[in-house]
mmCIF file with all atom_site columns, C-alpha atoms in Angstrom:
data_model
loop_
_atom_site.group_PDB
_atom_site.id
_atom_site.type_symbol
_atom_site.label_atom_id
_atom_site.label_alt_id
_atom_site.label_comp_id
_atom_site.label_asym_id
_atom_site.label_entity_id
_atom_site.label_seq_id
_atom_site.pdbx_PDB_ins_code
_atom_site.Cartn_x
_atom_site.Cartn_y
_atom_site.Cartn_z
_atom_site.occupancy
_atom_site.B_iso_or_equiv
_atom_site.pdbx_formal_charge
_atom_site.auth_seq_id
_atom_site.auth_comp_id
_atom_site.auth_asym_id
_atom_site.auth_atom_id
_atom_site.pdbx_PDB_model_num
ATOM 1   C CA . UNK O 1 1   ? 104.568 85.635  99.961  1.00 69.00 ? 1   UNK O CA 1
ATOM 2   C CA . UNK O 1 2   ? 103.429 88.445  102.097 1.00 75.00 ? 2   UNK O CA 1
ATOM 3   C CA . UNK O 1 3   ? 106.062 90.396  105.056 1.00 77.00 ? 3   UNK O CA 1
ATOM 4   C CA . UNK O 1 4   ? 104.291 90.553  108.381 1.00 77.00 ? 4   UNK O CA 1
ATOM 5   C CA . UNK O 1 5   ? 104.639 94.908  108.816 1.00 69.00 ? 5   UNK O CA 1
ATOM 6   C CA . UNK O 1 6   ? 104.604 95.976  112.724 1.00 65.00 ? 6   UNK O CA 1
ATOM 7   C CA . UNK O 1 7   ? 103.070 99.590  112.376 1.00 58.00 ? 7   UNK O CA 1
ATOM 8   C CA . UNK O 1 8   ? 104.645 100.381 115.753 1.00 59.00 ? 8   UNK O CA 1
ATOM 9   C CA . UNK O 1 9   ? 108.288 99.806  115.201 1.00 65.00 ? 9   UNK O CA 1
ATOM 10  C CA . UNK O 1 10  ? 108.012 100.579 111.679 1.00 65.00 ? 10  UNK O CA 1
ATOM 11  C CA . UNK O 1 11  ? 109.305 97.897  110.446 1.00 74.00 ? 11  UNK O CA 1
ATOM 12  C CA . UNK O 1 12  ? 108.404 94.021  108.940 1.00 81.00 ? 12  UNK O CA 1
ATOM 13  C CA . UNK O 1 13  ? 108.990 90.703  111.312 1.00 87.00 ? 13  UNK O CA 1
ATOM 14  C CA . UNK O 1 14  ? 112.083 88.997  109.732 1.00 91.00 ? 14  UNK O CA 1
ATOM 15  C CA . UNK O 1 15  ? 114.190 85.770  111.004 1.00 92.00 ? 15  UNK O CA 1
ATOM 16  C CA . UNK O 1 16  ? 118.080 86.410  112.339 1.00 90.00 ? 16  UNK O CA 1
ATOM 17  C CA . UNK O 1 17  ? 119.434 83.709  113.365 1.00 91.00 ? 17  UNK O CA 1
ATOM 18  C CA . UNK O 1 18  ? 116.235 81.624  113.803 1.00 91.00 ? 18  UNK O CA 1
ATOM 19  C CA . UNK O 1 19  ? 115.076 84.456  115.871 1.00 90.00 ? 19  UNK O CA 1
ATOM 20  C CA . UNK O 1 20  ? 112.546 86.699  114.397 1.00 90.00 ? 20  UNK O CA 1
ATOM 21  C CA . UNK O 1 21  ? 112.579 90.462  115.120 1.00 88.00 ? 21  UNK O CA 1
ATOM 22  C CA . UNK O 1 22  ? 110.805 93.861  113.472 1.00 85.00 ? 22  UNK O CA 1
ATOM 23  C CA . UNK O 1 23  ? 114.392 95.210  111.426 1.00 82.00 ? 23  UNK O CA 1
ATOM 24  C CA . UNK O 1 24  ? 114.179 98.858  109.763 1.00 81.00 ? 24  UNK O CA 1
ATOM 25  C CA . UNK O 1 25  ? 113.769 98.121  106.681 1.00 81.00 ? 25  UNK O CA 1
ATOM 26  C CA . UNK O 1 26  ? 116.392 97.641  104.381 1.00 83.00 ? 26  UNK O CA 1
ATOM 27  C CA . UNK O 1 27  ? 116.984 97.908  100.301 1.00 84.00 ? 27  UNK O CA 1
ATOM 28  C CA . UNK O 1 28  ? 118.621 94.335  99.800  1.00 89.00 ? 28  UNK O CA 1
ATOM 29  C CA . UNK O 1 29  ? 117.650 91.111  98.332  1.00 91.00 ? 29  UNK O CA 1
ATOM 30  C CA . UNK O 1 30  ? 118.792 89.045  102.379 1.00 92.00 ? 30  UNK O CA 1
ATOM 31  C CA . UNK O 1 31  ? 115.998 91.235  103.592 1.00 89.00 ? 31  UNK O CA 1
ATOM 32  C CA . UNK O 1 32  ? 113.653 91.063  101.429 1.00 88.00 ? 32  UNK O CA 1
ATOM 33  C CA . UNK O 1 33  ? 113.756 87.037  101.447 1.00 91.00 ? 33  UNK O CA 1
ATOM 34  C CA . UNK O 1 34  ? 114.217 87.269  105.332 1.00 92.00 ? 34  UNK O CA 1
ATOM 35  C CA . UNK O 1 35  ? 111.060 88.727  105.839 1.00 90.00 ? 35  UNK O CA 1
ATOM 36  C CA . UNK O 1 36  ? 108.811 87.038  103.344 1.00 91.00 ? 36  UNK O CA 1
ATOM 37  C CA . UNK O 1 37  ? 107.024 83.743  104.670 1.00 92.00 ? 37  UNK O CA 1
ATOM 38  C CA . UNK O 1 38  ? 104.227 81.868  102.926 1.00 91.00 ? 38  UNK O CA 1
ATOM 39  C CA . UNK O 1 39  ? 100.947 81.077  104.234 1.00 91.00 ? 39  UNK O CA 1
ATOM 40  C CA . UNK O 1 40  ? 99.431  77.633  104.472 1.00 93.00 ? 40  UNK O CA 1
ATOM 41  C CA . UNK O 1 41  ? 96.538  76.016  106.324 1.00 94.00 ? 41  UNK O CA 1
ATOM 42  C CA . UNK O 1 42  ? 97.173  76.527  110.586 1.00 93.00 ? 42  UNK O CA 1
ATOM 43  C CA . UNK O 1 43  ? 99.218  73.526  111.352 1.00 94.00 ? 43  UNK O CA 1
ATOM 44  C CA . UNK O 1 44  ? 96.465  72.836  114.108 1.00 93.00 ? 44  UNK O CA 1
ATOM 45  C CA . UNK O 1 45  ? 93.615  72.443  111.598 1.00 93.00 ? 45  UNK O CA 1
ATOM 46  C CA . UNK O 1 46  ? 92.944  75.826  112.113 1.00 91.00 ? 46  UNK O CA 1
ATOM 47  C CA . UNK O 1 47  ? 93.868  79.817  111.140 1.00 90.00 ? 47  UNK O CA 1
ATOM 48  C CA . UNK O 1 48  ? 97.368  79.658  109.653 1.00 93.00 ? 48  UNK O CA 1
ATOM 49  C CA . UNK O 1 49  ? 100.827 78.738  109.515 1.00 94.00 ? 49  UNK O CA 1
ATOM 50  C CA . UNK O 1 50  ? 104.105 80.807  107.911 1.00 93.00 ? 50  UNK O CA 1
ATOM 51  C CA . UNK O 1 51  ? 106.809 79.664  106.059 1.00 94.00 ? 51  UNK O CA 1
ATOM 52  C CA . UNK O 1 52  ? 110.472 81.270  105.758 1.00 95.00 ? 52  UNK O CA 1
ATOM 53  C CA . UNK O 1 53  ? 110.594 82.384  102.439 1.00 93.00 ? 53  UNK O CA 1
ATOM 54  C CA . UNK O 1 54  ? 114.436 81.328  101.768 1.00 93.00 ? 54  UNK O CA 1
ATOM 55  C CA . UNK O 1 55  ? 114.130 78.173  104.963 1.00 96.00 ? 55  UNK O CA 1
ATOM 56  C CA . UNK O 1 56  ? 111.346 76.295  103.189 1.00 95.00 ? 56  UNK O CA 1
ATOM 57  C CA . UNK O 1 57  ? 111.457 74.018  106.211 1.00 96.00 ? 57  UNK O CA 1
ATOM 58  C CA . UNK O 1 58  ? 111.209 76.200  108.881 1.00 96.00 ? 58  UNK O CA 1
ATOM 59  C CA . UNK O 1 59  ? 107.757 77.566  110.108 1.00 95.00 ? 59  UNK O CA 1
ATOM 60  C CA . UNK O 1 60  ? 107.261 80.791  111.989 1.00 93.00 ? 60  UNK O CA 1
ATOM 61  C CA . UNK O 1 61  ? 106.502 79.740  115.926 1.00 92.00 ? 61  UNK O CA 1
ATOM 62  C CA . UNK O 1 62  ? 106.031 81.306  119.504 1.00 88.00 ? 62  UNK O CA 1
ATOM 63  C CA . UNK O 1 63  ? 107.618 79.617  122.295 1.00 81.00 ? 63  UNK O CA 1
ATOM 64  C CA . UNK O 1 64  ? 109.206 81.286  125.533 1.00 68.00 ? 64  UNK O CA 1
ATOM 65  C CA . UNK O 1 65  ? 107.977 81.543  129.337 1.00 61.00 ? 65  UNK O CA 1
ATOM 66  C CA . UNK O 1 66  ? 104.520 83.028  130.270 1.00 60.00 ? 66  UNK O CA 1
ATOM 67  C CA . UNK O 1 67  ? 104.617 86.811  131.370 1.00 55.00 ? 67  UNK O CA 1
ATOM 68  C CA . UNK O 1 68  ? 106.994 88.012  132.982 1.00 53.00 ? 68  UNK O CA 1
ATOM 69  C CA . UNK O 1 69  ? 109.791 86.612  131.080 1.00 51.00 ? 69  UNK O CA 1
ATOM 70  C CA . UNK O 1 70  ? 107.470 86.560  128.163 1.00 60.00 ? 70  UNK O CA 1
ATOM 71  C CA . UNK O 1 71  ? 106.935 84.621  124.694 1.00 73.00 ? 71  UNK O CA 1
ATOM 72  C CA . UNK O 1 72  ? 109.480 85.230  121.324 1.00 84.00 ? 72  UNK O CA 1
ATOM 73  C CA . UNK O 1 73  ? 109.279 84.560  117.363 1.00 88.00 ? 73  UNK O CA 1
ATOM 74  C CA . UNK O 1 74  ? 111.009 81.409  116.253 1.00 90.00 ? 74  UNK O CA 1
ATOM 75  C CA . UNK O 1 75  ? 111.688 79.273  112.961 1.00 94.00 ? 75  UNK O CA 1
ATOM 76  C CA . UNK O 1 76  ? 112.119 76.666  113.751 1.00 94.00 ? 76  UNK O CA 1
ATOM 77  C CA . UNK O 1 77  ? 111.369 72.804  112.205 1.00 95.00 ? 77  UNK O CA 1
ATOM 78  C CA . UNK O 1 78  ? 108.255 70.669  112.690 1.00 95.00 ? 78  UNK O CA 1
ATOM 79  C CA . UNK O 1 79  ? 109.285 68.238  115.384 1.00 94.00 ? 79  UNK O CA 1
ATOM 80  C CA . UNK O 1 80  ? 105.894 66.475  114.307 1.00 94.00 ? 80  UNK O CA 1
ATOM 81  C CA . UNK O 1 81  ? 104.369 67.185  118.302 1.00 94.00 ? 81  UNK O CA 1
ATOM 82  C CA . UNK O 1 82  ? 101.530 69.108  118.678 1.00 94.00 ? 82  UNK O CA 1
ATOM 83  C CA . UNK O 1 83  ? 102.857 71.501  120.995 1.00 91.00 ? 83  UNK O CA 1
ATOM 84  C CA . UNK O 1 84  ? 104.757 72.543  117.659 1.00 92.00 ? 84  UNK O CA 1
ATOM 85  C CA . UNK O 1 85  ? 101.535 72.796  115.874 1.00 93.00 ? 85  UNK O CA 1
ATOM 86  C CA . UNK O 1 86  ? 99.525  74.652  118.317 1.00 91.00 ? 86  UNK O CA 1
ATOM 87  C CA . UNK O 1 87  ? 102.823 76.772  118.624 1.00 91.00 ? 87  UNK O CA 1
ATOM 88  C CA . UNK O 1 88  ? 103.224 77.345  114.839 1.00 92.00 ? 88  UNK O CA 1
ATOM 89  C CA . UNK O 1 89  ? 99.452  78.022  114.023 1.00 92.00 ? 89  UNK O CA 1
ATOM 90  C CA . UNK O 1 90  ? 98.639  81.978  114.429 1.00 89.00 ? 90  UNK O CA 1
ATOM 91  C CA . UNK O 1 91  ? 95.197  83.678  114.099 1.00 86.00 ? 91  UNK O CA 1
ATOM 92  C CA . UNK O 1 92  ? 94.696  86.717  112.308 1.00 78.00 ? 92  UNK O CA 1
ATOM 93  C CA . UNK O 1 93  ? 91.621  88.759  113.264 1.00 73.00 ? 93  UNK O CA 1
ATOM 94  C CA . UNK O 1 94  ? 90.221  91.851  111.460 1.00 67.00 ? 94  UNK O CA 1
ATOM 95  C CA . UNK O 1 95  ? 91.838  95.085  113.574 1.00 62.00 ? 95  UNK O CA 1
ATOM 96  C CA . UNK O 1 96  ? 89.715  98.107  113.278 1.00 63.00 ? 96  UNK O CA 1
ATOM 97  C CA . UNK O 1 97  ? 91.822  101.374 112.560 1.00 63.00 ? 97  UNK O CA 1
ATOM 98  C CA . UNK O 1 98  ? 91.357  105.208 111.526 1.00 67.00 ? 98  UNK O CA 1
ATOM 99  C CA . UNK O 1 99  ? 93.043  108.068 111.090 1.00 64.00 ? 99  UNK O CA 1
ATOM 100 C CA . UNK O 1 100 ? 94.925  110.473 114.246 1.00 68.00 ? 100 UNK O CA 1
ATOM 101 C CA . UNK O 1 101 ? 95.002  113.755 112.914 1.00 70.00 ? 101 UNK O CA 1
ATOM 102 C CA . UNK O 1 102 ? 98.631  115.516 114.386 1.00 65.00 ? 102 UNK O CA 1
ATOM 103 C CA . UNK O 1 103 ? 99.669  119.003 114.289 1.00 66.00 ? 103 UNK O CA 1
ATOM 104 C CA . UNK O 1 104 ? 103.435 120.834 114.506 1.00 62.00 ? 104 UNK O CA 1
ATOM 105 C CA . UNK O 1 105 ? 105.055 117.671 112.457 1.00 58.00 ? 105 UNK O CA 1
ATOM 106 C CA . UNK O 1 106 ? 106.212 115.907 109.561 1.00 56.00 ? 106 UNK O CA 1
ATOM 107 C CA . UNK O 1 107 ? 107.944 112.185 109.018 1.00 56.00 ? 107 UNK O CA 1
ATOM 108 C CA . UNK O 1 108 ? 111.099 111.435 107.986 1.00 53.00 ? 108 UNK O CA 1
ATOM 109 C CA . UNK O 1 109 ? 110.769 108.709 106.299 1.00 57.00 ? 109 UNK O CA 1
ATOM 110 C CA . UNK O 1 110 ? 109.842 107.370 102.493 1.00 56.00 ? 110 UNK O CA 1
ATOM 111 C CA . UNK O 1 111 ? 107.091 108.650 100.769 1.00 60.00 ? 111 UNK O CA 1
ATOM 112 C CA . UNK O 1 112 ? 105.284 105.643 98.541  1.00 62.00 ? 112 UNK O CA 1
ATOM 113 C CA . UNK O 1 113 ? 105.630 106.077 95.666  1.00 54.00 ? 113 UNK O CA 1
ATOM 114 C CA . UNK O 1 114 ? 106.919 109.201 95.286  1.00 55.00 ? 114 UNK O CA 1
ATOM 115 C CA . UNK O 1 115 ? 103.330 110.964 94.898  1.00 61.00 ? 115 UNK O CA 1
ATOM 116 C CA . UNK O 1 116 ? 101.487 113.838 96.140  1.00 71.00 ? 116 UNK O CA 1
ATOM 117 C CA . UNK O 1 117 ? 98.252  114.962 96.662  1.00 72.00 ? 117 UNK O CA 1
ATOM 118 C CA . UNK O 1 118 ? 95.121  116.020 98.462  1.00 73.00 ? 118 UNK O CA 1
ATOM 119 C CA . UNK O 1 119 ? 94.318  114.399 101.430 1.00 75.00 ? 119 UNK O CA 1
ATOM 120 C CA . UNK O 1 120 ? 92.052  111.828 99.938  1.00 76.00 ? 120 UNK O CA 1
ATOM 121 C CA . UNK O 1 121 ? 94.885  111.001 97.500  1.00 75.00 ? 121 UNK O CA 1
ATOM 122 C CA . UNK O 1 122 ? 96.630  109.906 99.838  1.00 74.00 ? 122 UNK O CA 1
ATOM 123 C CA . UNK O 1 123 ? 93.829  107.869 101.804 1.00 75.00 ? 123 UNK O CA 1
ATOM 124 C CA . UNK O 1 124 ? 92.826  105.942 98.161  1.00 75.00 ? 124 UNK O CA 1
ATOM 125 C CA . UNK O 1 125 ? 96.967  105.026 98.068  1.00 69.00 ? 125 UNK O CA 1
ATOM 126 C CA . UNK O 1 126 ? 97.192  104.077 101.549 1.00 72.00 ? 126 UNK O CA 1
ATOM 127 C CA . UNK O 1 127 ? 94.219  102.010 100.933 1.00 69.00 ? 127 UNK O CA 1
ATOM 128 C CA . UNK O 1 128 ? 96.424  100.132 97.712  1.00 64.00 ? 128 UNK O CA 1
ATOM 129 C CA . UNK O 1 129 ? 99.484  100.083 99.777  1.00 59.00 ? 129 UNK O CA 1
ATOM 130 C CA . UNK O 1 130 ? 99.090  96.991  101.125 1.00 53.00 ? 130 UNK O CA 1
ATOM 131 C CA . UNK O 1 131 ? 99.865  97.537  105.038 1.00 54.00 ? 131 UNK O CA 1
ATOM 132 C CA . UNK O 1 132 ? 102.891 99.728  104.542 1.00 62.00 ? 132 UNK O CA 1
ATOM 133 C CA . UNK O 1 133 ? 100.746 103.333 104.890 1.00 65.00 ? 133 UNK O CA 1
ATOM 134 C CA . UNK O 1 134 ? 101.618 104.395 108.613 1.00 66.00 ? 134 UNK O CA 1
ATOM 135 C CA . UNK O 1 135 ? 101.181 107.810 108.186 1.00 72.00 ? 135 UNK O CA 1
ATOM 136 C CA . UNK O 1 136 ? 100.143 110.431 105.698 1.00 75.00 ? 136 UNK O CA 1
ATOM 137 C CA . UNK O 1 137 ? 101.947 114.800 106.230 1.00 73.00 ? 137 UNK O CA 1
ATOM 138 C CA . UNK O 1 138 ? 100.065 117.252 104.977 1.00 75.00 ? 138 UNK O CA 1
ATOM 139 C CA . UNK O 1 139 ? 101.030 120.407 104.633 1.00 73.00 ? 139 UNK O CA 1
ATOM 140 C CA . UNK O 1 140 ? 99.052  123.728 103.991 1.00 68.00 ? 140 UNK O CA 1
ATOM 141 C CA . UNK O 1 141 ? 99.504  125.464 100.984 1.00 68.00 ? 141 UNK O CA 1
ATOM 142 C CA . UNK O 1 142 ? 97.786  128.913 98.866  1.00 67.00 ? 142 UNK O CA 1
ATOM 143 C CA . UNK O 1 143 ? 96.066  125.717 96.700  1.00 66.00 ? 143 UNK O CA 1
ATOM 144 C CA . UNK O 1 144 ? 94.914  123.798 99.460  1.00 67.00 ? 144 UNK O CA 1
ATOM 145 C CA . UNK O 1 145 ? 97.053  120.962 101.427 1.00 68.00 ? 145 UNK O CA 1
ATOM 146 C CA . UNK O 1 146 ? 99.219  118.662 99.759  1.00 75.00 ? 146 UNK O CA 1
ATOM 147 C CA . UNK O 1 147 ? 99.823  115.545 101.357 1.00 75.00 ? 147 UNK O CA 1
ATOM 148 C CA . UNK O 1 148 ? 102.106 112.782 100.897 1.00 74.00 ? 148 UNK O CA 1
ATOM 149 C CA . UNK O 1 149 ? 101.199 108.850 102.748 1.00 73.00 ? 149 UNK O CA 1
ATOM 150 C CA . UNK O 1 150 ? 104.586 106.987 104.315 1.00 70.00 ? 150 UNK O CA 1
ATOM 151 C CA . UNK O 1 151 ? 106.131 103.761 105.069 1.00 65.00 ? 151 UNK O CA 1
ATOM 152 C CA . UNK O 1 152 ? 107.002 104.214 108.879 1.00 57.00 ? 152 UNK O CA 1
ATOM 153 C CA . UNK O 1 153 ? 105.991 107.185 112.015 1.00 52.00 ? 153 UNK O CA 1
ATOM 154 C CA . UNK O 1 154 ? 109.464 106.624 112.769 1.00 52.00 ? 154 UNK O CA 1
ATOM 155 C CA . UNK O 1 155 ? 111.503 109.730 112.817 1.00 53.00 ? 155 UNK O CA 1
ATOM 156 C CA . UNK O 1 156 ? 109.459 112.602 113.958 1.00 55.00 ? 156 UNK O CA 1
ATOM 157 C CA . UNK O 1 157 ? 110.950 116.150 112.455 1.00 55.00 ? 157 UNK O CA 1
ATOM 158 C CA . UNK O 1 158 ? 109.281 119.561 114.088 1.00 55.00 ? 158 UNK O CA 1
ATOM 159 C CA . UNK O 1 159 ? 108.626 121.502 111.592 1.00 51.00 ? 159 UNK O CA 1
ATOM 160 C CA . UNK O 1 160 ? 106.392 124.109 112.141 1.00 49.00 ? 160 UNK O CA 1
ATOM 161 C CA . UNK O 1 161 ? 102.315 124.399 113.323 1.00 50.00 ? 161 UNK O CA 1
ATOM 162 C CA . UNK O 1 162 ? 102.039 124.412 109.131 1.00 55.00 ? 162 UNK O CA 1
ATOM 163 C CA . UNK O 1 163 ? 101.986 120.674 108.658 1.00 60.00 ? 163 UNK O CA 1
ATOM 164 C CA . UNK O 1 164 ? 99.235  118.168 109.969 1.00 64.00 ? 164 UNK O CA 1
ATOM 165 C CA . UNK O 1 165 ? 100.096 114.647 110.066 1.00 67.00 ? 165 UNK O CA 1
ATOM 166 C CA . UNK O 1 166 ? 97.506  112.239 109.957 1.00 64.00 ? 166 UNK O CA 1
ATOM 167 C CA . UNK O 1 167 ? 98.787  108.753 112.084 1.00 67.00 ? 167 UNK O CA 1
ATOM 168 C CA . UNK O 1 168 ? 97.371  105.536 111.112 1.00 60.00 ? 168 UNK O CA 1
ATOM 169 C CA . UNK O 1 169 ? 96.097  104.140 114.280 1.00 59.00 ? 169 UNK O CA 1
ATOM 170 C CA . UNK O 1 170 ? 95.281  100.432 114.825 1.00 49.00 ? 170 UNK O CA 1
#
């Protein structure tokens, strides 16, 4: 199974009471199960359908009303209708991302793997972090930049001009 990370909200898609939310990461077994889905061939014949790990009879689907009220994500049982097949099929598209640089703050979030090193080293860590890396904070020192990769951009903390944060923007 896998999880869907929200770069803008700093959490994973997670089902709770049948509705899907973006919740901050908590280190619990229930959170991990609620935020994990298995990928299947799309129910509508294209794309993908995501099945709940801990409730395998439920799949992710959107439903609701067109704007301004908007659509919501739910986990639901297949009711056999064509509408359900369409609502539970998602097309994954590649998004071009780039690093945006901001100065004067660092992040209050968990570092990935507790590592630190050069900016290039941290970009390599982020490339292998399976979508978890959201930013890199660097501090200039006498030996050059010492950087660490972070899982979230939430919790910015002012720290003076000697910190530079590289935010992965999509």
